[in-house]
Coordinates of C-alpha atoms and ligand atoms in Angstrom, one line a residue:
M39 CA 22.7 -4.7 -210.0
V40 CA 26.1 -4.7 -208.5
V41 CA 27.5 -8.1 -208.5
M42 CA 30.9 -8.3 -206.8
S43 CA 33.0 -11.3 -207.3
K44 CA 34.9 -12.8 -204.4
E45 CA 38.2 -11.6 -206.0
K46 CA 37.0 -8.1 -206.5
F47 CA 35.9 -8.0 -202.9
D48 CA 39.4 -8.8 -201.5
Y49 CA 40.9 -5.7 -200.1
F50 CA 44.0 -4.0 -201.2
I51 CA 45.6 -2.5 -198.2
N52 CA 49.1 -1.0 -198.4
G53 CA 49.6 -2.9 -201.6
E54 CA 48.7 -6.2 -200.0
K55 CA 45.8 -8.0 -201.7
G56 CA 43.3 -9.7 -199.5
K57 CA 44.9 -8.8 -196.1
Y58 CA 41.4 -8.4 -194.5
E59 CA 38.3 -10.5 -194.8
V60 CA 34.8 -9.3 -194.1
V61 CA 32.5 -11.3 -191.7
I62 CA 28.8 -10.9 -192.1
G63 CA 25.8 -12.3 -190.1
L64 CA 22.2 -11.4 -191.0
E65 CA 19.1 -11.0 -189.0
V66 CA 16.4 -11.4 -191.6
H67 CA 12.8 -10.3 -190.9
A68 CA 10.4 -12.3 -193.0
Q69 CA 6.8 -11.5 -192.9
V70 CA 4.7 -14.6 -192.3
L71 CA 2.2 -15.3 -195.0
S72 CA -1.1 -15.4 -193.1
N73 CA -4.4 -13.8 -193.4
S74 CA -4.4 -12.3 -190.0
K75 CA -1.9 -10.9 -187.5
L76 CA 0.1 -12.9 -184.9
F77 CA -2.2 -12.1 -181.9
S78 CA -5.3 -10.5 -183.5
G79 CA -7.7 -11.1 -186.3
S80 CA -6.9 -8.0 -188.2
S81 CA -6.1 -8.4 -191.9
T82 CA -2.5 -8.4 -193.1
K83 CA -3.3 -7.3 -196.7
F84 CA -0.8 -4.9 -198.2
G85 CA -1.7 -1.5 -199.4
A86 CA -4.8 -0.7 -197.3
D87 CA -5.5 2.9 -196.3
P88 CA -3.6 3.9 -193.1
N89 CA -5.0 2.6 -189.8
K90 CA -7.8 0.5 -191.5
Q91 CA -6.4 -2.8 -190.3
V92 CA -6.0 -2.2 -186.7
S93 CA -7.8 -4.0 -183.9
L94 CA -8.0 -3.0 -180.2
I95 CA -5.1 -5.4 -179.6
D96 CA -2.9 -3.9 -182.3
S97 CA -3.5 -0.5 -180.8
A98 CA -2.9 -1.7 -177.2
F99 CA -6.2 -0.8 -175.6
P100 CA -6.1 -1.5 -171.9
G101 CA -7.4 -4.9 -170.9
M102 CA -7.1 -6.5 -174.4
L103 CA -5.5 -9.9 -174.4
P104 CA -3.4 -11.5 -177.2
V105 CA -4.5 -14.8 -178.7
I106 CA -1.9 -16.7 -180.7
N107 CA -2.7 -17.3 -184.3
E108 CA -2.1 -21.0 -184.9
E109 CA -1.5 -20.6 -188.6
C110 CA 1.5 -18.3 -187.9
V111 CA 3.0 -20.9 -185.6
K112 CA 2.6 -23.6 -188.3
Q113 CA 4.2 -21.3 -190.8
A114 CA 7.2 -20.8 -188.5
V115 CA 7.5 -24.5 -188.0
R116 CA 7.4 -25.1 -191.8
T117 CA 10.0 -22.6 -192.4
G118 CA 12.2 -24.1 -189.7
L119 CA 11.8 -27.5 -191.3
G120 CA 12.7 -26.0 -194.7
L121 CA 15.9 -24.6 -193.1
N122 CA 16.9 -28.1 -191.9
A123 CA 16.5 -26.8 -188.3
K124 CA 15.6 -28.2 -185.0
I125 CA 12.0 -27.4 -184.0
N126 CA 11.6 -26.7 -180.3
N127 CA 8.7 -28.3 -178.7
Y128 CA 8.8 -25.7 -176.0
S129 CA 9.1 -22.0 -176.7
V130 CA 8.3 -18.8 -174.8
F131 CA 7.0 -15.3 -175.8
D132 CA 8.8 -12.5 -174.1
R133 CA 8.3 -8.8 -173.9
K134 CA 11.1 -6.7 -175.4
N135 CA 10.6 -3.2 -173.8
Y136 CA 11.3 0.0 -175.6
F137 CA 9.5 3.2 -176.5
Y138 CA 8.6 4.3 -179.9
A139 CA 5.7 6.2 -181.3
D140 CA 4.7 3.4 -183.6
L141 CA 4.8 0.8 -180.8
P142 CA 1.7 1.4 -178.8
Q143 CA 2.2 -1.4 -176.3
G144 CA 5.6 0.0 -175.2
Y145 CA 7.0 -3.4 -175.9
Q146 CA 7.3 -5.9 -178.7
I147 CA 6.2 -9.5 -178.1
S148 CA 9.1 -11.5 -179.3
Q149 CA 11.0 -14.7 -178.3
Y150 CA 14.3 -14.5 -176.6
K151 CA 15.8 -17.3 -174.6
N152 CA 13.5 -20.0 -176.0
P153 CA 12.8 -19.5 -179.7
I154 CA 10.5 -21.8 -181.7
V155 CA 13.3 -22.9 -184.0
G156 CA 16.9 -23.7 -183.2
E157 CA 20.0 -24.4 -185.3
G158 CA 19.7 -25.2 -189.0
K159 CA 21.5 -24.7 -192.2
V160 CA 21.2 -23.3 -195.7
L161 CA 23.2 -24.4 -198.8
L162 CA 24.6 -21.8 -201.2
D163 CA 25.8 -22.5 -204.7
M164 CA 28.7 -20.3 -205.3
P165 CA 31.0 -20.2 -208.4
Y166 CA 33.8 -21.6 -206.1
G167 CA 31.6 -24.5 -204.9
S168 CA 28.7 -25.1 -202.5
K169 CA 28.9 -23.4 -199.1
E170 CA 26.9 -24.1 -196.0
I171 CA 25.6 -21.1 -193.9
G172 CA 24.6 -21.9 -190.4
I173 CA 21.2 -20.7 -189.0
E174 CA 21.4 -19.8 -185.3
R175 CA 17.7 -19.6 -184.7
L176 CA 14.3 -18.5 -185.9
H177 CA 11.8 -16.8 -183.7
L178 CA 8.4 -15.3 -184.0
E179 CA 7.7 -11.7 -183.2
Q180 CA 5.3 -8.8 -183.9
D181 CA 6.0 -6.1 -186.3
A182 CA 5.7 -2.5 -185.2
G183 CA 3.6 0.2 -187.0
K184 CA 5.1 2.8 -189.3
S185 CA 6.0 6.4 -188.5
I186 CA 5.5 8.7 -191.5
H187 CA 7.8 11.7 -191.3
D188 CA 7.4 13.2 -194.8
M189 CA 3.7 13.9 -195.1
D190 CA 3.6 17.1 -193.1
P191 CA 6.5 19.5 -192.3
S192 CA 5.7 19.8 -188.6
S193 CA 4.2 16.5 -187.5
T194 CA 4.8 12.8 -187.8
Y195 CA 1.9 10.4 -188.6
V196 CA 1.6 6.9 -187.4
D197 CA 0.1 4.0 -189.4
L198 CA -0.6 1.0 -187.3
N199 CA -1.6 -1.4 -190.2
R200 CA 1.6 -3.3 -189.7
S201 CA 1.4 -3.3 -186.0
G202 CA 1.1 -6.9 -184.8
I203 CA 1.8 -8.6 -188.1
A204 CA 3.8 -11.8 -187.6
L205 CA 7.4 -11.8 -188.5
M206 CA 10.0 -14.6 -188.4
E207 CA 13.4 -13.4 -187.4
I208 CA 15.9 -15.7 -189.0
V209 CA 19.4 -15.2 -187.5
S210 CA 22.3 -16.6 -189.4
K211 CA 25.7 -17.5 -187.9
P212 CA 28.5 -15.1 -188.9
D213 CA 29.3 -17.4 -191.8
L214 CA 29.0 -15.0 -194.8
R215 CA 32.2 -13.6 -196.3
S216 CA 31.2 -11.3 -199.2
P217 CA 28.4 -9.3 -200.7
D218 CA 28.0 -12.0 -203.3
E219 CA 27.4 -14.6 -200.6
V220 CA 24.8 -12.3 -199.0
N221 CA 23.1 -12.0 -202.3
A222 CA 23.0 -15.8 -202.7
Y223 CA 21.9 -16.3 -199.1
I224 CA 18.9 -13.9 -199.3
K225 CA 17.8 -15.4 -202.6
K226 CA 18.1 -18.9 -201.2
L227 CA 16.1 -18.0 -198.1
R228 CA 13.5 -16.4 -200.3
T229 CA 13.3 -19.3 -202.7
I230 CA 12.8 -21.8 -199.8
M231 CA 10.1 -19.7 -198.2
R232 CA 8.3 -19.2 -201.5
Y233 CA 8.3 -22.9 -202.1
L234 CA 6.9 -23.4 -198.6
G235 CA 4.4 -20.6 -199.0
T236 CA 5.5 -19.1 -195.7
C237 CA 6.6 -15.7 -196.9
D238 CA 6.1 -14.0 -200.2
G239 CA 9.6 -12.5 -200.1
N240 CA 8.4 -9.3 -201.6
M241 CA 11.2 -6.8 -200.7
Q242 CA 9.4 -3.8 -202.2
E243 CA 6.5 -4.3 -199.9
G244 CA 8.8 -4.8 -196.9
S245 CA 8.0 -8.6 -196.5
L246 CA 11.7 -9.3 -196.3
R247 CA 14.2 -7.0 -194.6
A248 CA 17.5 -7.6 -192.9
D249 CA 19.8 -6.2 -190.2
V250 CA 23.3 -6.6 -191.5
N251 CA 26.1 -7.3 -189.0
V252 CA 29.5 -6.5 -190.4
S253 CA 33.0 -6.9 -189.0
V254 CA 36.5 -7.3 -190.6
R255 CA 39.5 -9.2 -189.5
I256 CA 43.0 -10.0 -190.8
V257 CA 42.8 -13.2 -192.9
G258 CA 43.9 -16.1 -190.7
D259 CA 42.8 -14.5 -187.4
K260 CA 40.8 -16.8 -185.2
K261 CA 38.9 -14.1 -183.4
F262 CA 36.1 -12.1 -185.0
G263 CA 36.4 -8.3 -185.1
T264 CA 34.0 -5.9 -183.5
R265 CA 30.8 -5.7 -185.5
C266 CA 28.5 -2.9 -186.5
E267 CA 24.9 -3.6 -187.2
I268 CA 23.2 -1.9 -190.1
K269 CA 19.5 -1.7 -189.4
N270 CA 16.6 -2.6 -191.6
V271 CA 18.0 -2.8 -195.1
N272 CA 15.3 -3.6 -197.6
S273 CA 17.0 -4.5 -200.9
I274 CA 19.8 -6.9 -201.8
K275 CA 21.6 -4.2 -203.7
F276 CA 21.5 -1.9 -200.7
M277 CA 22.8 -4.7 -198.4
Q278 CA 25.7 -5.2 -200.8
M279 CA 26.5 -1.5 -201.0
A280 CA 26.2 -1.1 -197.2
I281 CA 28.6 -4.0 -196.6
E282 CA 31.1 -2.7 -199.1
Y283 CA 31.0 0.7 -197.6
E284 CA 31.1 -0.5 -194.0
A285 CA 33.9 -3.0 -194.5
N286 CA 36.0 -0.3 -196.1
R287 CA 35.3 2.1 -193.3
Q288 CA 36.4 -0.5 -190.7
V289 CA 39.5 -1.5 -192.6
K290 CA 40.5 2.1 -192.8
L291 CA 40.0 2.7 -189.1
L292 CA 42.1 -0.4 -188.2
E293 CA 44.9 0.6 -190.6
E294 CA 45.0 4.0 -188.9
G295 CA 45.5 2.1 -185.6
K296 CA 42.0 3.0 -184.4
Q297 CA 39.3 0.9 -182.8
I298 CA 35.9 -0.1 -184.1
D299 CA 33.1 0.9 -181.8
Q300 CA 30.2 -1.5 -181.6
E301 CA 27.4 0.5 -183.1
T302 CA 24.0 0.4 -184.7
R303 CA 24.3 2.2 -188.0
L304 CA 22.0 3.3 -190.8
F305 CA 22.5 3.0 -194.5
D306 CA 21.8 6.2 -196.3
T307 CA 20.8 5.1 -199.8
K308 CA 21.2 8.5 -201.3
K309 CA 24.7 9.1 -200.1
N310 CA 25.7 5.4 -200.3
E311 CA 27.2 5.4 -196.8
T312 CA 26.5 4.1 -193.4
R313 CA 26.3 6.4 -190.4
S314 CA 26.0 6.0 -186.7
M315 CA 22.5 5.8 -185.1
R316 CA 23.4 4.9 -181.6
S317 CA 25.9 2.8 -179.7
K318 CA 24.8 -0.8 -179.6
E319 CA 22.3 -1.6 -176.9
D320 CA 22.7 -4.8 -175.0
A321 CA 20.0 -7.4 -174.5
H322 CA 19.6 -6.5 -170.8
D323 CA 18.7 -2.9 -171.8
Y324 CA 15.4 -4.3 -173.2
R325 CA 14.4 -5.8 -169.9
Y326 CA 13.1 -9.0 -171.5
F327 CA 10.7 -11.0 -169.5
P328 CA 8.1 -13.7 -170.3
D329 CA 4.8 -12.2 -171.4
P330 CA 2.4 -12.9 -168.6
D331 CA -0.5 -12.8 -171.0
L332 CA 0.7 -15.7 -173.1
L333 CA 1.4 -19.3 -172.0
P334 CA 4.6 -21.0 -173.2
L335 CA 4.1 -22.5 -176.6
K336 CA 4.1 -26.3 -176.4
L337 CA 4.1 -28.2 -179.7
E338 CA 3.2 -31.8 -179.9
Q339 CA 5.7 -33.9 -181.8
K340 CA 2.8 -35.2 -184.0
L341 CA 2.0 -31.7 -185.2
I342 CA 5.7 -31.2 -186.2
D343 CA 5.8 -34.7 -187.9
D344 CA 2.6 -34.0 -189.8
L345 CA 3.9 -30.7 -191.0
K346 CA 7.1 -32.3 -192.1
K347 CA 5.2 -34.9 -194.1
S348 CA 3.2 -32.2 -195.8
L349 CA 6.1 -30.1 -197.0
P350 CA 6.5 -29.7 -200.8
E351 CA 9.7 -30.9 -202.5
L352 CA 12.3 -28.2 -201.7
P353 CA 14.8 -26.6 -204.1
D354 CA 17.9 -28.6 -203.0
S355 CA 16.3 -32.0 -203.6
K356 CA 14.4 -30.8 -206.7
K357 CA 17.8 -29.7 -208.1
E358 CA 19.3 -33.1 -207.5
R359 CA 16.3 -34.8 -209.1
F360 CA 16.5 -32.5 -212.2
I361 CA 20.1 -33.5 -212.6
Q362 CA 19.3 -37.2 -212.3
E363 CA 16.0 -37.3 -214.1
Y364 CA 16.5 -34.8 -216.9
G365 CA 20.3 -34.9 -217.4
L366 CA 20.7 -31.2 -216.7
N367 CA 24.0 -29.8 -215.5
S368 CA 24.2 -28.1 -212.1
Y369 CA 24.0 -24.6 -213.5
E370 CA 20.8 -25.4 -215.5
A371 CA 19.2 -27.2 -212.6
N372 CA 19.9 -24.3 -210.3
V373 CA 18.3 -21.8 -212.6
L374 CA 15.3 -24.0 -213.3
V375 CA 14.5 -24.6 -209.6
S376 CA 15.0 -21.0 -208.5
E377 CA 11.3 -20.5 -208.5
K378 CA 8.7 -23.1 -208.0
E379 CA 6.6 -21.8 -211.0
I380 CA 9.7 -22.0 -213.3
S381 CA 10.4 -25.6 -212.2
D382 CA 6.7 -26.6 -212.8
Y383 CA 6.8 -25.0 -216.3
Y384 CA 10.0 -26.8 -217.1
E385 CA 8.8 -30.2 -215.9
E386 CA 5.5 -29.9 -217.9
A387 CA 7.4 -29.0 -221.1
A388 CA 10.3 -31.4 -220.6
K389 CA 7.8 -34.3 -220.3
L390 CA 6.5 -33.5 -223.8
S391 CA 9.8 -32.9 -225.6
D392 CA 13.6 -33.0 -225.5
K393 CA 14.6 -32.3 -221.9
K394 CA 17.9 -30.6 -222.7
L395 CA 16.6 -28.6 -225.6
V396 CA 13.6 -27.4 -223.5
A397 CA 16.1 -26.2 -220.8
T398 CA 18.2 -24.4 -223.4
W399 CA 15.3 -22.6 -225.0
M400 CA 13.7 -21.7 -221.7
M401 CA 16.9 -20.2 -220.3
G402 CA 17.6 -18.4 -223.6
D403 CA 14.7 -17.1 -225.6
L404 CA 11.8 -17.6 -223.1
F405 CA 13.6 -15.9 -220.2
A406 CA 14.8 -13.1 -222.4
M407 CA 11.3 -12.4 -223.6
L408 CA 9.8 -12.5 -220.1
N409 CA 12.5 -10.2 -218.9
D410 CA 11.9 -7.8 -221.8
K411 CA 8.2 -7.6 -221.2
A412 CA 8.6 -7.6 -217.4
L413 CA 6.5 -10.7 -217.1
N414 CA 6.7 -13.8 -214.8
I415 CA 6.6 -17.3 -216.0
S416 CA 3.1 -17.6 -214.5
N417 CA 1.8 -15.0 -216.9
S418 CA 3.9 -16.1 -219.9
P419 CA 2.1 -15.6 -223.2
I420 CA 3.4 -19.0 -224.2
S421 CA 2.0 -22.0 -222.3
A422 CA 4.3 -24.8 -221.3
K423 CA 2.5 -27.1 -223.7
N424 CA 2.9 -24.8 -226.7
F425 CA 6.5 -24.2 -225.7
A426 CA 7.1 -27.9 -225.7
E427 CA 5.6 -28.3 -229.1
L428 CA 7.8 -25.6 -230.5
V429 CA 10.9 -27.3 -229.1
Q430 CA 9.6 -30.6 -230.5
S431 CA 9.3 -29.0 -234.0
I432 CA 12.9 -28.1 -233.9
K433 CA 13.9 -31.5 -232.6
S434 CA 12.0 -33.3 -235.3
G435 CA 13.5 -31.2 -238.0
D436 CA 10.2 -29.6 -239.0
I437 CA 11.7 -26.2 -238.6
S438 CA 15.2 -24.9 -238.2
G439 CA 16.4 -22.9 -235.1
R440 CA 16.2 -19.7 -237.2
I441 CA 12.6 -20.3 -238.2
A442 CA 11.8 -21.3 -234.6
K443 CA 12.8 -17.8 -233.5
E444 CA 10.2 -16.4 -236.0
V445 CA 7.6 -18.8 -234.8
F446 CA 8.4 -17.9 -231.2
E447 CA 7.8 -14.2 -231.9
I448 CA 4.4 -15.0 -233.5
M449 CA 3.5 -17.2 -230.5
V450 CA 4.3 -14.3 -228.1
E451 CA 2.1 -11.9 -230.0
S452 CA -0.8 -14.3 -230.7
G453 CA -0.6 -17.0 -228.0
D454 CA -1.2 -19.5 -230.9
N455 CA -0.1 -23.0 -231.1
P456 CA 3.2 -23.4 -233.0
K457 CA 2.0 -26.2 -235.3
K458 CA -0.8 -24.0 -236.4
I459 CA 1.5 -21.1 -237.1
I460 CA 4.0 -23.3 -239.0
E461 CA 1.3 -24.8 -241.1
S462 CA -0.7 -21.6 -241.9
K463 CA 2.4 -19.6 -242.7
G464 CA 4.1 -22.5 -244.6
M465 CA 7.2 -22.3 -242.5
K466 CA 7.9 -26.0 -242.5
Q467 CA 11.4 -26.9 -243.4
Q468 CA 12.1 -28.9 -246.6
S469 CA 13.8 -31.9 -245.1
D470 CA 12.9 -34.6 -247.7
P471 CA 16.4 -35.6 -249.1
K472 CA 14.9 -36.7 -252.4
E473 CA 13.1 -33.4 -253.0
L474 CA 16.2 -31.5 -252.0
E475 CA 18.5 -33.5 -254.2
K476 CA 16.2 -32.8 -257.2
M477 CA 16.3 -29.1 -256.5
I478 CA 20.0 -29.1 -256.0
N479 CA 20.7 -31.0 -259.2
E480 CA 18.6 -28.5 -261.1
I481 CA 20.7 -25.6 -259.7
L482 CA 24.0 -27.3 -260.5
L483 CA 22.8 -28.0 -264.1
K484 CA 21.9 -24.3 -264.5
N485 CA 25.2 -23.2 -263.2
K486 CA 27.6 -25.5 -264.9
D487 CA 30.3 -22.8 -265.2
K488 CA 30.3 -22.2 -261.5
V489 CA 30.4 -26.0 -260.8
D490 CA 33.5 -26.2 -263.0
Q491 CA 35.2 -23.3 -261.2
Y492 CA 34.4 -24.9 -257.8
K493 CA 35.9 -28.2 -258.9
A494 CA 38.9 -26.3 -260.1
G495 CA 39.5 -25.1 -256.5
K496 CA 37.3 -22.0 -256.1
E497 CA 35.8 -23.4 -252.9
K498 CA 34.2 -20.2 -251.7
L499 CA 31.5 -20.7 -254.4
F500 CA 30.0 -23.2 -252.0
G501 CA 28.2 -20.3 -250.3
F502 CA 26.8 -19.3 -253.7
F503 CA 25.2 -22.7 -254.2
V504 CA 23.7 -22.7 -250.7
G505 CA 22.3 -19.3 -251.4
Q506 CA 20.6 -20.6 -254.6
V507 CA 19.1 -23.5 -252.7
M508 CA 17.7 -21.1 -250.1
K509 CA 16.4 -18.8 -252.8
L510 CA 14.6 -21.6 -254.7
S511 CA 13.2 -23.1 -251.5
G512 CA 12.0 -19.8 -250.1
G513 CA 14.4 -20.1 -247.2
K514 CA 12.9 -23.4 -246.2
A515 CA 15.6 -25.9 -247.2
N516 CA 17.0 -27.8 -244.2
P517 CA 20.4 -26.1 -243.9
Q518 CA 22.2 -29.2 -242.6
L519 CA 20.8 -31.5 -245.3
T520 CA 21.5 -28.9 -248.0
N521 CA 25.1 -28.8 -247.0
E522 CA 25.4 -32.6 -247.0
I523 CA 23.8 -33.1 -250.3
L524 CA 25.6 -30.2 -252.0
K525 CA 28.9 -31.6 -250.8
K526 CA 28.0 -35.0 -252.1
L527 CA 26.9 -33.8 -255.5
L528 CA 29.7 -31.4 -256.0
K529 CA 32.2 -34.2 -255.5
G530 CA 30.6 -36.4 -258.1
Ligands
ADP1332 P1 21.9 -9.0 -181.4 O1 20.5 -9.5 -181.3 O2 22.4 -8.2 -180.2 O3 22.1 -8.2 -182.7 P2 22.9 -11.7 -181.9 O4 23.8 -12.5 -181.1 O5 21.6 -12.2 -182.1 O6 22.9 -10.2 -181.4 O7 23.7 -11.6 -183.3 C1 23.2 -11.0 -184.4 C2 23.9 -11.3 -185.7 O8 25.2 -10.8 -185.6 C3 24.0 -12.8 -186.0 O9 23.5 -12.9 -187.3 C4 25.4 -13.1 -186.0 O10 25.8 -14.0 -186.9 C5 26.1 -11.8 -186.2 N1 27.4 -11.6 -185.7 C6 27.8 -11.9 -184.4 N2 29.1 -11.6 -184.3 C7 29.5 -11.0 -185.5 C8 30.8 -10.5 -185.9 N3 31.8 -10.4 -185.2 N4 30.8 -10.0 -187.2 C9 29.7 -10.1 -188.0 N5 28.6 -10.6 -187.6 C10 28.4 -11.1 -186.4
MG1333 MG1 20.6 -7.5 -183.7

């Protein structure tokens, strides 16, 4: 993953650092999580054989009429609420007219002048502070089918399974200033929609794609530069690479005294460059007009209010609560609310043990193990309850941090309860001061010569005594207590 810091992204032009800044606005296409399509009953399930999920509506048979899917409308409203946006009680579906082989209607049903959701905002946590990104609008529209060019050398195939699936187009204001911010923005949108259950955010399956608008300007300029729009980028890494390439291309042109043409461009992932597709079309080219087959969408305020009441706790407020309730710092809280399942796991474990220690062990050993095994928290081999018990055993002094790592490994392999493992393998720490003192006295008696040397100033012998205690206890002596008692007895 390329992660570019803000500093690294400043341009060096003619020896001047940061002469230009990049301005980015995203049009994110998020597939609505729903069983059926926006205007038909066909399934939206991913991975079906080509053209197996296509109704007469999706294939634009004459005389077929679209019927709006109420669940998709509710999903759009929920998402709008999650983006702190204004929900419009009145919105209109328009026809956006253009020809493409995978668009059988010859137009896409979208929303133009009156979208279902208006202005909103999203908060980003950046290393230099929190930053608000404006949302311009969110509208509902149909997805097109898919043209497959690489199955046959002389023909193109069309798969209409996607045709008519509901998309939410979420348009940001041109508030983003670096590839890093774009990374944070997409992740935040995805987190919010996953909490809401309105989009699965699966970029490999195409559930989340973005058109990336990029322009550059000299720092301090009030006016934006001419933008280019890079179409349909489907991974965060590619978005970042495309922005970097495009910003550099534009800066170079400006430095040569040339102009930027407003264009639609394509990111070539193999060559890592953008190239021109076409000069930018204007809205009037699409001949938008209200779809005569669909009535304007009127939402009763009560429906909006009810949906608002039924929203789950969202990441921003959960983060605040984690800081207040569990004493986490902002960084820890951020990580632990990044996925709903992670936050649930944390809360379940934190309630059973030390809140801070649970966070530390989760973000350390647990995440490293999941990452290693390419697992999610939902299919973690260690349950939240067992995890809490492990942390509790460290907290209570039953086992040391070092032994805990061994227990952890066994838990991963066996799924067993930590208490059981500690017991059956005799891993419990020796933390009884009386027992330890007895053992240490024995060792000191046996090594009188070394004790004398130590007292005479050979302090590095301390390690030798610790080693002896560990040897005699089979590695189970509580290290901290051992140190304390040794120091005390060696002084005497
Ligand atoms: P269109 O639908 O023609 O692409 P919009 O007005 O809907 O046009 O804007 C699309 C996106 O372009 C928005 O996300 C907006 O923030 C972004 N944008 C607008 N002007 C600029 C600019 N000068 N530089 C970068 N992004 C911009
Ligand atoms: Mg656009």
